[in-house]
Short mmCIF file of C-alpha atoms in Angstrom, two decimals:
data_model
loop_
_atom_site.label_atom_id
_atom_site.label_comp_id
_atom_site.label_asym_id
_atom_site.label_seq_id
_atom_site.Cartn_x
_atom_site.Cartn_y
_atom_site.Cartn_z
CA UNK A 1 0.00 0.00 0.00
CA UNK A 2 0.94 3.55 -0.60
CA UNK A 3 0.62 6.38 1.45
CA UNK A 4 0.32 10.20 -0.05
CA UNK A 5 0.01 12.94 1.57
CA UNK A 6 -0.66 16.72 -0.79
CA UNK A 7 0.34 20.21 0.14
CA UNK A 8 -0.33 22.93 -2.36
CA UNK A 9 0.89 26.44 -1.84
CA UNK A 10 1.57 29.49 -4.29
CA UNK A 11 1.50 27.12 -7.60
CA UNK A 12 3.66 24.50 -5.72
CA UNK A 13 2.93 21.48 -4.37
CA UNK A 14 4.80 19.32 -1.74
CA UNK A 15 3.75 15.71 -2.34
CA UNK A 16 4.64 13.08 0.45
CA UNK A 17 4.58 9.44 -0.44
CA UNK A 18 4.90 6.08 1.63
CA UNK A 19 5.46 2.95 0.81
CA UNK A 20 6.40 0.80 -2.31
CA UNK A 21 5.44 2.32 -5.54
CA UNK A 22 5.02 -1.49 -7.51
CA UNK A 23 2.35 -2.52 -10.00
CA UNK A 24 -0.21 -3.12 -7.36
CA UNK A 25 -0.77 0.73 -6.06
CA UNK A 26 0.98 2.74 -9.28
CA UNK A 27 -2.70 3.35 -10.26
CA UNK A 28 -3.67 4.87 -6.73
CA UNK A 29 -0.72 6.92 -7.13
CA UNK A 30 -1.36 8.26 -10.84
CA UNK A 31 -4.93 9.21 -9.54
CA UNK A 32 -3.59 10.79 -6.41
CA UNK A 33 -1.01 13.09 -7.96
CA UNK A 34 -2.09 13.97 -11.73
CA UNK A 35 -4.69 16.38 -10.66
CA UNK A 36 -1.87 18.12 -8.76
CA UNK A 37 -0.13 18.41 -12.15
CA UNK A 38 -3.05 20.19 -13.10
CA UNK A 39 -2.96 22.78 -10.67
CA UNK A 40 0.99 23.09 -9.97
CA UNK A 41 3.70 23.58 -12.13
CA UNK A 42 6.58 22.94 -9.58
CA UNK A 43 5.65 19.25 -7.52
CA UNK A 44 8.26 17.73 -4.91
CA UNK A 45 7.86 14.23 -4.38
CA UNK A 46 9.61 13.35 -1.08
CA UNK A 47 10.53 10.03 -1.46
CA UNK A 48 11.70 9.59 2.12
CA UNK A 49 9.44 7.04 2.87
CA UNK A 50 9.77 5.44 -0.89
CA UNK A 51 11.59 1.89 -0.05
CA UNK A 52 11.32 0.39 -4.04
CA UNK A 53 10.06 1.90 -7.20
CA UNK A 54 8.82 -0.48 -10.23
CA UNK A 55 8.86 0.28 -12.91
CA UNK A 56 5.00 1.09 -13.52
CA UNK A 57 5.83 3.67 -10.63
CA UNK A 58 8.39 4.65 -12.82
CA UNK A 59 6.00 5.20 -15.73
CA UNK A 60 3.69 7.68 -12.95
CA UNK A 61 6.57 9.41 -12.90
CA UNK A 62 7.33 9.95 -16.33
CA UNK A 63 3.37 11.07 -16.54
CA UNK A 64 3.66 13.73 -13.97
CA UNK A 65 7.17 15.31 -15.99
CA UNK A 66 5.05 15.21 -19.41
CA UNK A 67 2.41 17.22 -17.55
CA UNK A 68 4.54 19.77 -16.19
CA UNK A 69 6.94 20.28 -18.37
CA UNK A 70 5.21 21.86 -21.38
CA UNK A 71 4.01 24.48 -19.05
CA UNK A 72 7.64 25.49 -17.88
CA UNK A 73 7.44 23.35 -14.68
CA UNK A 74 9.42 20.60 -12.83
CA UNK A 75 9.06 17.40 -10.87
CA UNK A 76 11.79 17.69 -8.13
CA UNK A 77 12.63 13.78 -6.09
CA UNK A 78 14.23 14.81 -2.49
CA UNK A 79 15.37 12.42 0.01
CA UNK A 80 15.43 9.15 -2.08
CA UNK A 81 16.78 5.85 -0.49
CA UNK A 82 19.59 4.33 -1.84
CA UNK A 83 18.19 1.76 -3.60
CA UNK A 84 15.75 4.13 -5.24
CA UNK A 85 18.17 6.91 -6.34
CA UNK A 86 20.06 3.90 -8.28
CA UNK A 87 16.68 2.48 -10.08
CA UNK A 88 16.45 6.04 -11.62
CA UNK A 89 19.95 6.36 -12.27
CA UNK A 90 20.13 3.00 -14.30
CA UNK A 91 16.93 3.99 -16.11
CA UNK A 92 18.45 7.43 -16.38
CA UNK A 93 15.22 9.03 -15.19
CA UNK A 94 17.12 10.69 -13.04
CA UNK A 95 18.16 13.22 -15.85
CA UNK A 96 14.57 14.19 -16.05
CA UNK A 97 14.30 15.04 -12.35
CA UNK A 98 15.74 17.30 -10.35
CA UNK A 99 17.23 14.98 -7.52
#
């Protein structure tokens, strides 16, 4: 299960997520944080509490950057585990992101 929590202030939104981001909750995730790319342009996902990222959380996250980015906006990834920060690395995702 994932947990997500959604701050929104000024345009930006602080987006707090929990858990594994895997093929079983990717969906809940998607339908969690694309409205935010609807009303923010700038979206930090702390990934604190991230502990593995599949790749169909992977492909949320490359969602959320082709929402953003045509309006001049960014998907920022702070305080990624280890084991995380390397998935996106070796997909090279983590070009797309500011990390």
């Amino acid at each position: 299960m994932v947990q997500i929590e959604i701050g929104i202030s000024d345009g930006k939104a602080m987006v707090t997520v929990n858990g594994r981001l895997n093929m079983s909750n990717a969906m809940a995730f998607e339908q969690e944080v694309l409205p935010v790319a609807q009303q923010c342009t700038d979206i930090t996902l702390d990934f604190a509490g991230v502990e593995f990222i599949s790749s169909a959380g992977i492909r949320v996250l490359l969602t959320l950057y082709r929402a953003v980015s045509p309006k001049g906006g960014a998907v920022t990834i702070v305080n990624p585990c280890e084991q995380v920060r390397d998935i996106l690395k070796e997909t090279e995702f983590d070009e797309l992101f500011n990390l």
